[in-house]
Structure formats: structure tokens, C-alpha cells
XYZ file of C-alpha atoms in Angstrom:
334
model
C 22.848 -17.692 39.809
C 21.398 -14.167 40.106
C 21.549 -12.158 43.320
C 19.371 -13.823 45.963
C 17.887 -10.658 47.470
C 17.923 -7.795 44.965
C 16.050 -4.601 45.639
C 16.207 -0.918 46.489
C 16.681 0.747 49.861
C 15.076 4.148 50.429
C 16.283 6.395 53.243
C 18.105 9.477 54.501
C 21.897 9.634 54.413
C 23.119 10.534 57.909
C 26.805 9.517 57.929
C 29.588 8.376 55.599
C 33.107 6.961 55.897
C 35.774 6.052 53.388
C 38.007 3.007 53.726
C 41.686 3.126 52.768
C 44.561 0.660 52.731
C 42.367 -2.390 52.045
C 42.481 -4.856 49.138
C 38.787 -4.208 48.460
C 37.964 -0.814 49.988
C 34.413 0.525 50.052
C 32.814 3.893 50.501
C 30.426 3.353 53.417
C 27.160 5.253 53.890
C 24.719 5.034 56.801
C 21.069 5.420 55.842
C 18.184 5.795 58.256
C 14.434 5.415 57.717
C 11.738 7.390 59.603
C 11.332 4.532 62.116
C 14.975 4.880 63.140
C 16.137 1.673 61.413
C 19.760 1.966 60.274
C 21.356 0.441 57.199
C 24.908 0.457 55.839
C 25.459 0.961 52.114
C 28.796 -0.537 51.027
C 29.891 0.926 47.681
C 32.880 -0.676 45.930
C 35.612 1.744 44.909
C 38.205 -0.838 43.755
C 38.000 -4.096 41.812
C 39.608 -7.402 42.751
C 40.034 -8.084 39.020
C 42.540 -6.276 36.801
C 42.330 -3.399 36.061
C 41.438 -2.304 39.570
C 39.941 1.111 38.739
C 36.142 1.130 38.540
C 34.240 2.779 35.716
C 31.856 5.474 36.903
C 29.235 7.838 35.613
C 27.701 10.605 37.730
C 24.745 12.385 36.159
C 23.947 15.463 38.251
C 20.763 16.105 36.292
C 19.501 12.543 35.903
C 16.306 12.393 33.841
C 14.739 9.002 33.270
C 11.250 7.442 33.587
C 12.437 5.404 36.577
C 12.510 8.526 38.782
C 8.716 8.849 38.558
C 8.405 5.290 39.870
C 10.911 5.889 42.647
C 9.013 8.928 43.899
C 6.169 6.687 45.013
C 8.289 4.306 47.121
C 8.010 4.454 50.909
C 11.187 4.540 53.038
C 12.804 1.209 53.837
C 13.822 -1.905 51.914
C 11.909 -3.023 48.816
C 12.728 -6.444 47.403
C 12.307 -6.518 43.618
C 11.338 -9.516 41.511
C 13.409 -10.265 38.411
C 12.256 -8.548 35.236
C 11.579 -5.108 33.758
C 8.107 -4.560 35.254
C 9.231 -2.844 38.476
C 11.890 -0.251 39.227
C 14.684 -2.758 38.562
C 17.838 -1.431 36.914
C 19.660 -2.994 33.974
C 22.689 -1.233 32.472
C 22.465 -3.233 29.229
C 18.725 -3.389 28.548
C 17.812 0.017 29.928
C 19.215 3.348 28.826
C 20.142 4.789 32.205
C 23.181 6.643 30.839
C 25.418 6.894 27.792
C 27.907 4.082 28.341
C 30.564 5.867 26.281
C 30.729 8.424 29.117
C 31.939 5.818 31.644
C 35.400 6.741 32.917
C 37.914 4.854 35.113
C 38.982 6.405 38.402
C 41.330 5.093 41.125
C 39.918 4.276 44.551
C 42.059 6.561 46.692
C 44.701 9.095 45.677
C 46.286 11.851 47.766
C 44.689 15.236 47.193
C 41.117 16.495 46.844
C 38.647 15.580 44.107
C 40.825 13.108 42.219
C 39.580 9.639 43.189
C 36.335 7.674 43.315
C 35.923 8.029 47.071
C 36.182 11.836 46.700
C 33.559 11.801 43.977
C 31.134 9.715 46.034
C 31.764 11.781 49.153
C 30.912 14.988 47.316
C 27.469 13.668 46.361
C 26.695 11.930 49.662
C 27.764 14.842 51.854
C 25.428 17.061 49.860
C 22.604 14.608 50.544
C 23.473 14.602 54.257
C 23.352 18.417 54.389
C 19.998 18.699 52.625
C 17.150 17.506 54.902
C 14.797 16.781 51.985
C 17.289 14.612 50.077
C 16.341 10.949 49.639
C 18.812 8.196 48.727
C 17.805 5.146 46.685
C 20.423 2.376 46.879
C 20.039 -0.556 44.460
C 21.827 -3.819 45.227
C 21.688 -6.980 47.340
C 20.452 -6.971 50.936
C 22.208 -8.527 53.892
C 20.887 -8.856 57.436
C 19.420 -7.969 59.749
C 22.111 -9.713 61.796
C 20.498 -9.966 65.230
C 22.933 -9.286 68.058
C 25.748 -8.340 65.668
C 26.656 -4.629 65.608
C 27.527 -3.083 62.282
C 31.304 -3.248 61.793
C 31.587 0.304 60.459
C 28.983 2.434 62.240
C 28.236 0.262 65.284
C 24.432 0.268 65.096
C 22.652 -2.935 66.078
C 21.597 -5.150 64.366
C 23.959 -5.080 61.397
C 21.965 -4.473 58.255
C 22.560 -3.135 54.761
C 22.996 -3.340 51.002
C 26.029 -4.143 48.836
C 26.722 -5.071 45.163
C 25.925 -1.468 44.261
C 27.340 -1.779 40.753
C 26.726 -3.565 37.449
C 25.864 -7.204 38.230
C 26.187 -8.982 34.878
C 28.906 -9.821 32.344
C 31.252 -10.840 35.161
C 34.417 -12.919 34.863
C 35.949 -15.677 37.001
C 34.359 -16.475 40.340
C 32.022 -13.475 40.063
C 30.243 -15.008 37.060
C 27.934 -16.746 39.550
C 26.424 -13.365 40.428
C 25.334 -12.663 36.841
C 21.708 -11.829 36.191
C 19.513 -9.426 34.254
C 17.486 -6.562 35.707
C 19.516 -6.600 38.927
C 22.167 -3.904 38.521
C 23.172 -1.677 41.404
C 23.387 2.108 41.606
C 22.807 5.061 43.896
C 20.154 7.558 42.864
C 19.619 10.691 44.962
C 16.491 12.830 44.884
C 17.021 16.519 45.679
C 13.428 17.843 45.867
C 14.425 21.343 46.955
C 16.491 21.657 43.764
C 13.953 19.759 41.630
C 16.564 17.393 40.291
C 17.982 13.889 40.649
C 21.558 12.595 40.740
C 22.444 9.196 39.285
C 25.646 7.354 40.296
C 26.481 4.285 38.193
C 29.473 1.956 38.643
C 30.897 -0.947 36.626
C 34.069 -3.023 36.669
C 36.394 -2.746 33.682
C 36.493 -6.552 33.472
C 32.730 -6.759 32.843
C 31.213 -7.179 29.398
C 28.474 -4.963 27.989
C 26.814 -7.561 25.754
C 25.112 -10.202 27.916
C 22.569 -13.000 27.570
C 18.955 -11.885 28.077
C 18.241 -14.729 30.516
C 21.499 -15.446 32.368
C 23.353 -12.154 32.217
C 26.467 -14.048 31.111
C 28.851 -12.545 28.575
C 27.909 -12.945 24.902
C 30.840 -11.046 23.400
C 34.342 -11.300 24.777
C 35.818 -8.042 25.929
C 35.232 -5.528 28.729
C 32.899 -2.562 28.666
C 35.420 0.039 27.553
C 36.350 -1.855 24.390
C 32.950 -0.907 22.953
C 33.609 2.673 21.899
C 31.328 5.305 20.435
C 28.504 3.679 18.504
C 28.557 4.055 14.721
C 24.762 4.281 14.422
C 22.835 6.264 17.005
C 19.263 7.237 17.786
C 19.287 11.033 17.497
C 15.583 11.944 17.509
C 12.052 10.558 17.827
C 8.543 11.800 17.148
C 6.913 10.399 20.278
C 3.647 12.332 20.425
C 2.561 12.988 16.821
C -0.511 15.005 15.952
C -3.627 12.769 15.554
C -5.932 11.323 14.517
C -4.994 7.842 15.677
C -3.168 5.753 14.799
C -0.450 8.387 14.813
C 2.761 7.772 12.874
C 5.608 7.612 15.406
C 9.114 7.815 13.977
C 12.718 7.349 15.078
C 15.674 9.029 13.365
C 18.989 7.159 13.069
C 22.366 8.725 12.256
C 25.497 6.994 10.985
C 28.128 9.023 12.840
C 31.022 6.896 11.574
C 33.196 7.360 8.459
C 32.121 3.946 7.115
C 28.871 2.681 5.575
C 26.787 0.432 7.844
C 24.515 -2.359 6.610
C 21.267 -2.199 8.606
C 19.858 -5.492 7.303
C 18.298 -7.435 10.169
C 18.435 -4.515 12.622
C 15.495 -3.696 14.928
C 14.115 -1.028 17.238
C 12.625 -2.004 20.602
C 10.298 -0.024 22.864
C 10.108 -0.029 26.673
C 7.656 -2.945 26.673
C 10.138 -4.962 24.547
C 8.008 -4.821 21.407
C 10.249 -5.187 18.343
C 9.992 -3.415 14.990
C 12.285 -3.803 11.961
C 14.647 -1.170 10.639
C 14.451 -0.913 6.831
C 17.174 -3.042 5.248
C 19.918 -1.252 3.361
C 23.208 0.548 3.751
C 23.375 3.785 5.725
C 26.137 5.973 4.321
C 28.585 7.933 6.510
C 26.904 11.003 7.965
C 23.504 9.979 6.601
C 20.249 9.780 8.561
C 17.329 7.377 8.266
C 13.746 8.134 9.314
C 12.211 4.878 10.573
C 8.395 4.705 10.673
C 7.439 2.471 13.592
C 4.824 -0.246 13.112
C 1.704 -0.144 15.361
C 3.194 -2.939 17.480
C 5.989 -0.628 18.684
C 4.660 2.208 20.812
C 6.459 5.174 22.342
C 4.416 5.981 25.437
C 3.796 9.630 26.255
C 4.488 9.033 29.962
C 8.184 8.372 29.416
C 9.987 5.435 27.896
C 13.026 3.991 26.197
C 14.082 3.187 22.637
C 16.760 0.581 21.910
C 18.575 -0.183 18.653
C 19.659 -3.807 18.085
C 21.905 -5.130 15.317
C 21.327 -8.314 13.303
C 22.826 -10.417 16.126
C 20.417 -8.955 18.667
C 23.154 -6.930 20.393
C 22.393 -3.471 21.730
C 24.019 -0.800 19.599
C 22.476 2.319 21.108
C 19.594 3.432 23.301
C 17.880 6.551 24.578
C 15.385 7.358 27.313
C 12.859 10.172 27.517
C 10.613 11.543 30.249
C 6.930 12.452 30.239
C 7.786 16.157 30.123
C 9.823 15.649 26.939
C 6.944 13.820 25.263
C 4.080 16.134 26.258
C 4.366 18.600 23.348
C 2.227 17.166 20.532
C 3.833 17.164 17.095
C 7.324 18.069 18.313
C 10.284 15.789 17.635
C 12.417 15.029 20.697
C 16.123 15.461 19.970
C 18.555 13.330 21.986
């Protein structure tokens, strides 16, 4: 069954500690809200399943429509209902990052800057040093545990968030945690620098293609077996010159050396409206300009575009912000 208490915690990072020598070490962060309530954020840095190294992606200039929604959240814990309507995260159905940029990294290795704990510490320590920085931790809540001090930082009551990683496409005993729109991550707002940092984690044993209702694996094989996509979304005319109804378009590129049959493929907007891709074969290196039907709409306030194959599996996706879409008549290049 899905996570029982999924949501996002908003607060200031005030302390951090790394665990070593454990079977399942975590990078531990203490967050505090303006009322003085403390929380512990337990971030996995090693998998119990083989291979043990986690996949990670750190985007130090994270640009996505979700950041506009996060800016309006008050400090503290926010429980999120299942589904795409809120600020929920979904690595498969939402284009938070280019999954081909995920890289494995060991949990703890001697020397500076060469393991996952070092990478996390670099970002969190920066957030601790900058008074205006705000941390958004997505995952499952535990506590408050009345009368039980936190085992890492000692504050009372124990209280926090874990499962701060991809939470679908699991194997073995962890399959019970599968669900959609419930993935974990750490997103850091740095207002003084006018930028956001996105930290995304997945286990190598997890699958990328998952069921839209259960989050269970549809295609055997871990995330890294799905390499660079043959067909990609490379551009979109999001805000065409009027009058309405304007003709929005999406440009596809076959980046592979082989022809690709696009019969039965579709494009999907942020609201999950589906429009067909013209049937036919896309030659190597060729592009295809797809004119979207009125039912598929690329909102000017930010959104996402997803490409599905004839089996309904996600092939590629892009996200764009309101600032990218504001120039009328200009094509956004991804």
C-alpha cells in the first residue's frame, strides 16, 4: 500500500550529522520551524538491496513549476493527498529532472567530496549558513513520539520525515511502499541568490516504468537500464501569437541512429490531457512538428509535456516555468 502519511516539511536547517559504519546509514538533518518545533530528516545514503549505491541528481539551478507552489507554503508539516493536484512529487509522471543524468555514488568513502554524504553535506551546510534558506523535505512523517527524545539530536519529542527518495517501482519487501505521486526529495530555496536546489534520490533496484494506480513495476529492470531516449521533446511553442485558439506545437527529435515508428504515441499536458502524435516513421536525426489539438493545452504559468509510446510508457518529458513561457510567439528550446 502507498505511504500512510506522505507530505512535505518546511523549515530551517540548523544542524546535520552523517552516519557511518551502519548497514543502512542515513544523512541526518535537523530542521526547525519558527515556533521552535524540531524535526529530523533521515536521508538514505545506502540501499539494502544490491547494488547498494544510490542514484542521485543534484540540480543547483532547479527550475520547475512546483517551486512557485512551494513558495506559498507556511513552515511546518503539510500532509498531501494522493494525486497530481497539490505539490506532490512523482519521478515517473512529472519531469523533475532528466533521469539519464542520475548517477550512482557510494555512501561513505575516505576523502572529501567523493561520496553521497559529502554531496548532501555540501548542500545542507550551505543552507545552514544562509539565514534566508528554506528546506522542503518530501517523504513520510513519523511522530511526534511523546516522551521519546530524538535518537540523533536529542530534542523531545522525537519527530521527523523519512523515505526521502523515489517511492515506487520497488522490489522485494519494499514493494508494499509503492505508490504514485508520493516520491521523496529535498528542495532548498535560496532567496538571497534567487535560485533553488533540487536533490533527488533513487535506488538502483527500482524500476522507472510503473503502474499509474499502484506504482508497481510494469517493465522489468532497474532505472539505469533505460538509457538515453531515442525520441525527445526538444522544443515547444507554448505562447503563440493570437488570435485564439492559438496553435501550440511540440517538436520531437529522433536522436538515435535507427528509425522509430511513432504509431500510437501520444503527448500529455500537465492536466493529463492526451493528444495523438501523427503516425509514421521518424528517421534518424529527423524532427517532427506536432500540432496539439485544443484538448491539450500548454499553460503560460508553467507546465509539463510528456511523451508516451504505444504501450503508454513514458519515453521523455520536459518542464517549463512561467518565465520561459511569457514571451509571446517565441519557441521554448529544451
